[in-house]
PDB file of C-alpha atoms in Angstrom:
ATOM      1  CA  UNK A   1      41.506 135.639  85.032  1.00  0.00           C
ATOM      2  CA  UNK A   2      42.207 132.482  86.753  1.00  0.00           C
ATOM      3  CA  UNK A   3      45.525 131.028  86.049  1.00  0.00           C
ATOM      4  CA  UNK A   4      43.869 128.036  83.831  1.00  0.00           C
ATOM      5  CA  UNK A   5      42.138 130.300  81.847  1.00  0.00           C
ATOM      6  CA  UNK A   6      45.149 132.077  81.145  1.00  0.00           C
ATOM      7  CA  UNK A   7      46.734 128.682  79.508  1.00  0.00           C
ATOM      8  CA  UNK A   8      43.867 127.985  77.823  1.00  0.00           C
ATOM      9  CA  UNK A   9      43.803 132.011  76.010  1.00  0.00           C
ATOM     10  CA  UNK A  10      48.061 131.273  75.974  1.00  0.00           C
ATOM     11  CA  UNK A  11      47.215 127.831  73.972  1.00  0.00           C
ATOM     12  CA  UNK A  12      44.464 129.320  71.383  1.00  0.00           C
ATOM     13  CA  UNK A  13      46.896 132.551  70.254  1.00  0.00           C
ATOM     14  CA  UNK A  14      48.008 129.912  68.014  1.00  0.00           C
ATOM     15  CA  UNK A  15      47.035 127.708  64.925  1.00  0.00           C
ATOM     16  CA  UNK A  16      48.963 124.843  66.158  1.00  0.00           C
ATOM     17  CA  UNK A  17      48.168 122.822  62.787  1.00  0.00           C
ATOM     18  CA  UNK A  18      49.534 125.458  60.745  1.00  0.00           C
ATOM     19  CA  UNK A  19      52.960 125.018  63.047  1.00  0.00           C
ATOM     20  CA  UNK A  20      55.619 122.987  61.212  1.00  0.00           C
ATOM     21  CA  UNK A  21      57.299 120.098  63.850  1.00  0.00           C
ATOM     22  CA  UNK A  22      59.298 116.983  63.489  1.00  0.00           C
ATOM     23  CA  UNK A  23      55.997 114.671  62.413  1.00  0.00           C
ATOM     24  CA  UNK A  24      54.315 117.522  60.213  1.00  0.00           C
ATOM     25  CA  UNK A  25      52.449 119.852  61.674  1.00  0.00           C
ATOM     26  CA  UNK A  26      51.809 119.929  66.028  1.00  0.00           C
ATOM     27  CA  UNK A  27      48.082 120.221  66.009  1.00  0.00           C
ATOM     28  CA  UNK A  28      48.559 117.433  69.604  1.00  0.00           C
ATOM     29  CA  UNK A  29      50.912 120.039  71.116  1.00  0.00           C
ATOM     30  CA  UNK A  30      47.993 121.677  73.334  1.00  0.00           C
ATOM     31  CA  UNK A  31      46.398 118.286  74.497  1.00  0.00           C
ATOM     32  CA  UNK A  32      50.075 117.551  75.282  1.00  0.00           C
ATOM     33  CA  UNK A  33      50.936 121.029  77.093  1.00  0.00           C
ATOM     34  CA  UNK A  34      47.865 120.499  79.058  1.00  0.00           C
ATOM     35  CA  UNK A  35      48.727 117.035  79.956  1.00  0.00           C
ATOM     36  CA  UNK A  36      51.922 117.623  81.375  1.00  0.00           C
ATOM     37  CA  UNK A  37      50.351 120.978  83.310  1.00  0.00           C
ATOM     38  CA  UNK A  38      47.588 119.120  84.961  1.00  0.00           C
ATOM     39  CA  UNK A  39      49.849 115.797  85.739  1.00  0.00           C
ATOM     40  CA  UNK A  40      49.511 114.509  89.014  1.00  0.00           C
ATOM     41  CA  UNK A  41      52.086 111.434  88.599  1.00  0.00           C
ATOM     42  CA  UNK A  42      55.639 110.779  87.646  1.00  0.00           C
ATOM     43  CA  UNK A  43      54.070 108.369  84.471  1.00  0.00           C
ATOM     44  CA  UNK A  44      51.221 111.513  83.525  1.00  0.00           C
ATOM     45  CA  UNK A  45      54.018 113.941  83.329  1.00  0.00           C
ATOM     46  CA  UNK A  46      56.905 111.646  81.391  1.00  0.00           C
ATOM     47  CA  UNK A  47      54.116 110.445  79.061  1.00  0.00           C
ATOM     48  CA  UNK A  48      53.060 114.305  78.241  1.00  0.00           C
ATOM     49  CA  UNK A  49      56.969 115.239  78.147  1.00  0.00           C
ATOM     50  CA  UNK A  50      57.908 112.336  75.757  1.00  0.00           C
ATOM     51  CA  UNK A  51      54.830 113.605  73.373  1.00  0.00           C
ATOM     52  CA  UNK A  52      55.898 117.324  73.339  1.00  0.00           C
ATOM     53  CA  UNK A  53      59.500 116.219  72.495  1.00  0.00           C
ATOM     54  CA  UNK A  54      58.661 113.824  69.754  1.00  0.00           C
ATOM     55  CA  UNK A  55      56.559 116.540  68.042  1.00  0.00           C
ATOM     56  CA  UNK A  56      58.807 119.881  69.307  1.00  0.00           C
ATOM     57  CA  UNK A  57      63.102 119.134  69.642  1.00  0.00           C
ATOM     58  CA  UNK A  58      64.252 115.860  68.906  1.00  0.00           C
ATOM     59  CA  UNK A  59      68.136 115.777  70.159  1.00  0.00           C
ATOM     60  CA  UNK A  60      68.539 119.295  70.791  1.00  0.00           C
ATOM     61  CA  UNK A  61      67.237 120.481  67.507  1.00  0.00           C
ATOM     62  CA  UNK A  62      64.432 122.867  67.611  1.00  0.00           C
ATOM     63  CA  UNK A  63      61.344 122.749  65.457  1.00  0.00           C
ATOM     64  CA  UNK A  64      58.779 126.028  64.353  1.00  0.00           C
ATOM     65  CA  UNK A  65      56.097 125.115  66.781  1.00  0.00           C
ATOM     66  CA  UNK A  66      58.948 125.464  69.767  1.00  0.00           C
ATOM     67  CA  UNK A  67      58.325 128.851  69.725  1.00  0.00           C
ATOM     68  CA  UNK A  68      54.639 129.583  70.862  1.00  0.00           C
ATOM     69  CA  UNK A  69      55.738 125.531  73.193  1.00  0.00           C
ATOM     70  CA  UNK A  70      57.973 127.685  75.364  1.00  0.00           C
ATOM     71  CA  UNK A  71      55.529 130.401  75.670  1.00  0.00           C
ATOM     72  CA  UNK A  72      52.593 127.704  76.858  1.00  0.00           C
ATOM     73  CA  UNK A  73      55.152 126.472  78.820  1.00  0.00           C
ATOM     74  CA  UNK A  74      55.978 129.209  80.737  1.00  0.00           C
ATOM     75  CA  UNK A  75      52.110 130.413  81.183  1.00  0.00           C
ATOM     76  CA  UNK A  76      51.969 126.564  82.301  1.00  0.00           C
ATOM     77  CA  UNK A  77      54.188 126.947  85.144  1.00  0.00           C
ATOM     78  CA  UNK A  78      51.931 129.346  86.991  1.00  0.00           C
ATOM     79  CA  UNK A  79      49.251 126.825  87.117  1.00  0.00           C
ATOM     80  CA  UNK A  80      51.566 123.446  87.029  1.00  0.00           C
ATOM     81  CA  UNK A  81      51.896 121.432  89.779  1.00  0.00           C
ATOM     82  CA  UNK A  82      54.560 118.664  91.083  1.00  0.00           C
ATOM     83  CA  UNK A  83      55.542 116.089  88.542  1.00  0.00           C
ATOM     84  CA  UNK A  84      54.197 117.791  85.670  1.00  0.00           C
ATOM     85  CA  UNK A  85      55.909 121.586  86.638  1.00  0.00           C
ATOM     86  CA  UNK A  86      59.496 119.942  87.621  1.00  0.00           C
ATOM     87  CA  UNK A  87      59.293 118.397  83.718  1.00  0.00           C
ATOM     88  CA  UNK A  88      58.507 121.688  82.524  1.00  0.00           C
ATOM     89  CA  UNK A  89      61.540 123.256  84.054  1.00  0.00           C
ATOM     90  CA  UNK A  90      63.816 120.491  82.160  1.00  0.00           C
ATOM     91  CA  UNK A  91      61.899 120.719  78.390  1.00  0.00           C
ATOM     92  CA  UNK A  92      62.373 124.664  78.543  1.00  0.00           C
ATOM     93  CA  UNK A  93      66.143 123.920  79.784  1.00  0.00           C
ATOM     94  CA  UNK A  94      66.290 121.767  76.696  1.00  0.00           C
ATOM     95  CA  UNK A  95      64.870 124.730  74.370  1.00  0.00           C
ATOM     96  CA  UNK A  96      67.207 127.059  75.764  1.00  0.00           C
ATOM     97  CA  UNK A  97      70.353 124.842  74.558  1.00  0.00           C
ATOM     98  CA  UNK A  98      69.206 123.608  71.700  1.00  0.00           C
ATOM     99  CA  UNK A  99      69.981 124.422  68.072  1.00  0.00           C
ATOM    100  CA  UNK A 100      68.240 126.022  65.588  1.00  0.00           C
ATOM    101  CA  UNK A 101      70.288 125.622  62.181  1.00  0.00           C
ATOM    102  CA  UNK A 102      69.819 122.050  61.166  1.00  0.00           C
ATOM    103  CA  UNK A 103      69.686 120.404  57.863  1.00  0.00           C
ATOM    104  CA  UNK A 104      66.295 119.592  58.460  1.00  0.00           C
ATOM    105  CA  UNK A 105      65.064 123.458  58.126  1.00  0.00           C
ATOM    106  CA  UNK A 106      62.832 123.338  55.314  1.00  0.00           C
ATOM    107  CA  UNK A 107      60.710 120.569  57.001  1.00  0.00           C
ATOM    108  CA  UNK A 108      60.560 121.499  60.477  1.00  0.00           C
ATOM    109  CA  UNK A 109      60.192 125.598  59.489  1.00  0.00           C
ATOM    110  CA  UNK A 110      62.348 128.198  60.880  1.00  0.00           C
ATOM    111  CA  UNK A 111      62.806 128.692  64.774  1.00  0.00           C
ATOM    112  CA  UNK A 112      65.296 130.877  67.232  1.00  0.00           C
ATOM    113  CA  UNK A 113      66.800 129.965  70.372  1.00  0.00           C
ATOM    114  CA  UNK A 114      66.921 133.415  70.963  1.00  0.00           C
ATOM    115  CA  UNK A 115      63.388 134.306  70.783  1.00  0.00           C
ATOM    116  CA  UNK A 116      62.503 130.932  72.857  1.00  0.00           C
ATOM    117  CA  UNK A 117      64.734 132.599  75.896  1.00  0.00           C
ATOM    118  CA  UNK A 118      63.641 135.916  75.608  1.00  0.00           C
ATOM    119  CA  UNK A 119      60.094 134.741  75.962  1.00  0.00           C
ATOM    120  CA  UNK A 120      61.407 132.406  79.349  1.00  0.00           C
ATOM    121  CA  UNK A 121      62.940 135.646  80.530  1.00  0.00           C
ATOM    122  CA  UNK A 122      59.447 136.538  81.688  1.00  0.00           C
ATOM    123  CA  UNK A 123      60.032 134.138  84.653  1.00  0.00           C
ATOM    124  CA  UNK A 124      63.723 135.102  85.752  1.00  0.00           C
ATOM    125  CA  UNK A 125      62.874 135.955  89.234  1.00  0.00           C
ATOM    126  CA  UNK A 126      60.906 132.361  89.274  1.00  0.00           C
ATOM    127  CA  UNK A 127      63.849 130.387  87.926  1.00  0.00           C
ATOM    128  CA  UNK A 128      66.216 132.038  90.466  1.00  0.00           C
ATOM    129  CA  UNK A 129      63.954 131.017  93.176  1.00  0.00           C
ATOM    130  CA  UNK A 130      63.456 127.382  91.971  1.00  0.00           C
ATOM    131  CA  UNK A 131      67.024 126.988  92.007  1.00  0.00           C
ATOM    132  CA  UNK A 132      67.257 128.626  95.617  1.00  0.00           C
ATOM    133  CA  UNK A 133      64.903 126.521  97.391  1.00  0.00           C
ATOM    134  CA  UNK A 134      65.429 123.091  95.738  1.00  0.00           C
ATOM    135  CA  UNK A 135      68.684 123.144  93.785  1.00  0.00           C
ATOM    136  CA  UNK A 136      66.731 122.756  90.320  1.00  0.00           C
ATOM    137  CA  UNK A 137      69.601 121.860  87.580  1.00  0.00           C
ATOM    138  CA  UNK A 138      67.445 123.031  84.766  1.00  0.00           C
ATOM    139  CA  UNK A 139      67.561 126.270  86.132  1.00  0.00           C
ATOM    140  CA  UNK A 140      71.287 126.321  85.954  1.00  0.00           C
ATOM    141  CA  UNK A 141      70.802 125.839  82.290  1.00  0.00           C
ATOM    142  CA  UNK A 142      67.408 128.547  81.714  1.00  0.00           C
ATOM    143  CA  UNK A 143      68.938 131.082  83.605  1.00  0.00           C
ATOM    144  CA  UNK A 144      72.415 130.789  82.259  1.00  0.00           C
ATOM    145  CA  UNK A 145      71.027 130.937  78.466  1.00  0.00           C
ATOM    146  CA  UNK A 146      68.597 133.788  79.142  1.00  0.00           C
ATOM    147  CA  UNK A 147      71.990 135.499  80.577  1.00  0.00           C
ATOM    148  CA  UNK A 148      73.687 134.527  77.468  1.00  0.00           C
ATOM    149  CA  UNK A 149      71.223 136.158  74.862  1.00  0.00           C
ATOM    150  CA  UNK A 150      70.100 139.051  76.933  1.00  0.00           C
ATOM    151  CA  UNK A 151      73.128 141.486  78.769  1.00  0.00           C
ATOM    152  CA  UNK A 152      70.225 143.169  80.929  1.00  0.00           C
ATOM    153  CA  UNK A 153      69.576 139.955  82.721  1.00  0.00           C
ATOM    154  CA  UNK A 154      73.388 139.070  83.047  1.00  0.00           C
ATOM    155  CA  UNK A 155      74.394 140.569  86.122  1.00  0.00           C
ATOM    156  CA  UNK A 156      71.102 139.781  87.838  1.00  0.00           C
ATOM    157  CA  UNK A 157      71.732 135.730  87.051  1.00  0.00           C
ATOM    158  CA  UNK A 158      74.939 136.336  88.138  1.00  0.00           C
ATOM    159  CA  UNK A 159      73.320 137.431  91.233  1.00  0.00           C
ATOM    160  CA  UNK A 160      71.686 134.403  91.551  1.00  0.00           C
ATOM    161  CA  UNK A 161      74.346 131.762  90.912  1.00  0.00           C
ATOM    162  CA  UNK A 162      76.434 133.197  93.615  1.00  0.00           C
ATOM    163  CA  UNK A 163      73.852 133.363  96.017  1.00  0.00           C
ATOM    164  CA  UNK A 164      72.583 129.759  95.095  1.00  0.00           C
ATOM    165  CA  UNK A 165      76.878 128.951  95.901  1.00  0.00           C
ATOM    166  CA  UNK A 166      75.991 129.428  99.299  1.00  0.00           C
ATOM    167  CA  UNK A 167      73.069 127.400  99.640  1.00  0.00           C
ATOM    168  CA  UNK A 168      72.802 123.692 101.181  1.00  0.00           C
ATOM    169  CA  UNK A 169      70.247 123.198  98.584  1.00  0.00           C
ATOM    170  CA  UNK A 170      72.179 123.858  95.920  1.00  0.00           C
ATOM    171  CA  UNK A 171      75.557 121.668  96.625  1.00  0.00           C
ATOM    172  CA  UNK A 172      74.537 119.104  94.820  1.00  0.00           C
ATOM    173  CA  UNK A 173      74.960 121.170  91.798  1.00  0.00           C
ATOM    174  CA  UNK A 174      77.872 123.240  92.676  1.00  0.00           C
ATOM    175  CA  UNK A 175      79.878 122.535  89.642  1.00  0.00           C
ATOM    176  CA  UNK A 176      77.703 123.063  87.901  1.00  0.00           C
ATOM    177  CA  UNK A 177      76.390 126.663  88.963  1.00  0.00           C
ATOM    178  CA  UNK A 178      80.582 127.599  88.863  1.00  0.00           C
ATOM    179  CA  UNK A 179      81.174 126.361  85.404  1.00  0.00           C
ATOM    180  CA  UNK A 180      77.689 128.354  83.952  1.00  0.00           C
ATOM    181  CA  UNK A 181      79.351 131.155  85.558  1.00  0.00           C
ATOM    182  CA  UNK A 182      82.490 130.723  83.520  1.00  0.00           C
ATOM    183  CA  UNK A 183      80.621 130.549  80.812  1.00  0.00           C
ATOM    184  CA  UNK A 184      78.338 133.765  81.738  1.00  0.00           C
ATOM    185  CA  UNK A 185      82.044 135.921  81.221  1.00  0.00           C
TER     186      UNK A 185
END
C-alpha cells in the first residue's frame, strides 16, 4: 500500500467528530494532519502545527482526540517530508510530556500519556536515527518518555543517547541528551 494510502486508512480508523478536544469535538484534525504531512514550506507546516495544537494540547495538557493525533502522526512521518516532518517530531515531543489530569477532564474527555508513547514506540529505531544524523531535540524528549513508560525500550534509548554523546551532530544538544539520561535512572 503506498505510504499515502496508509495515512489516509490511519486517518479514517477514526470518527474524528465524535473525539472530544479543546474547541468541542476535532472533526478539522485530518485536514490538519494532512496539511502539516504534505507541507512543503516553513509557513504550510507552522500554519498546520498551530491548528492541530489549538484543537489537540493547549500548554501541555492533552485532549481525547490526542490519542488516535499521535497515531496519524506517526503513520505521517513515513510519508512527511521537510518542514512539515521536522514539526511532527516537536508536536509528538509535546504529547509525550504533556499531562493528562487537568481540571478540564470532563470537557476535553479522557486521554493517557502513556498510551500516546506506547503508540510512538512503533518508531524507536526512527527517533534514534533522527537524533543521530541531525541532532533532533525532540527526539531527546520522544525517546526519553517512551523509555520512561516502557522498561523494554530503556536500555535500548540508553543505547542511543550515549552513542548520540559522541556525535558532532549532536553537541549542540549535549546537555541535554546527559540530563534525559539522569532522568532515564
Amino acid at each position: 500500500m503506498p505510504a499515502g494510502d496508509v495515512l489516509t486508512a490511519e486517518l479514517e480508523k477514526y470518527d474524528w467528530s465524535a473525539l472530544r478536544s479543546f474547541v468541542g469535538g476535532a472533526a478539522s484534525l485530518p485536514a490538519s494532519i494532512r496539511s502539516l504531512v504534505s507541507a512543503k514550506s516553513e509557513e504550510e507546516a507552522e500554519i498546520a502545527e498551530r491548528g492541530i495544537e489549538n484543537i489537540a494540547l493547549i500548554q501541555g495538557r492533552l485532549s481525547e482526540c490526542v490519542t488516535p493525533l499521535t497515531s496519524c502522526l506517526v503513520v505521517g512521518l513515513d510519508v512527511a517530508e521537510g518542514r512539515g516532518r521536522d514539526r511532527i517530531f516537536d508536536l509528538l515531543a509535546t504529547i509525550a510530556g504533556g499531562y493528562d489530569d487537568h481540571v478540564d477532564i470532563d470537557f476535553v474527555g479522557p486521554v493517557s500519556v502513556r498510551d500516546c508513547v506506547r503508540r510512538m514506540a512503533d518508531k524507536i529505531d526512527l527517533y534514534a536515527e533522527e537524533l543521530k544524523e541531525s541532532g533532533n531535540a525532540s527526539c531527546v524528549d520522544i525517546l526519553l518518555m517512551c523509555g520512561v513508560y516502557d522498561e523494554t525500550v530503556r536500555g535500548f534509548v540508553s543505547d542511543a543517547f550515549h552513542a548520540a554523546l559522541e556525535l558532532r551532530s549532536c553537541s549542540g544538544i549535549k546537555d541535554l541528551i546527559e540530563v534525559s539520561l539522569e532522568d532515564l535512572g
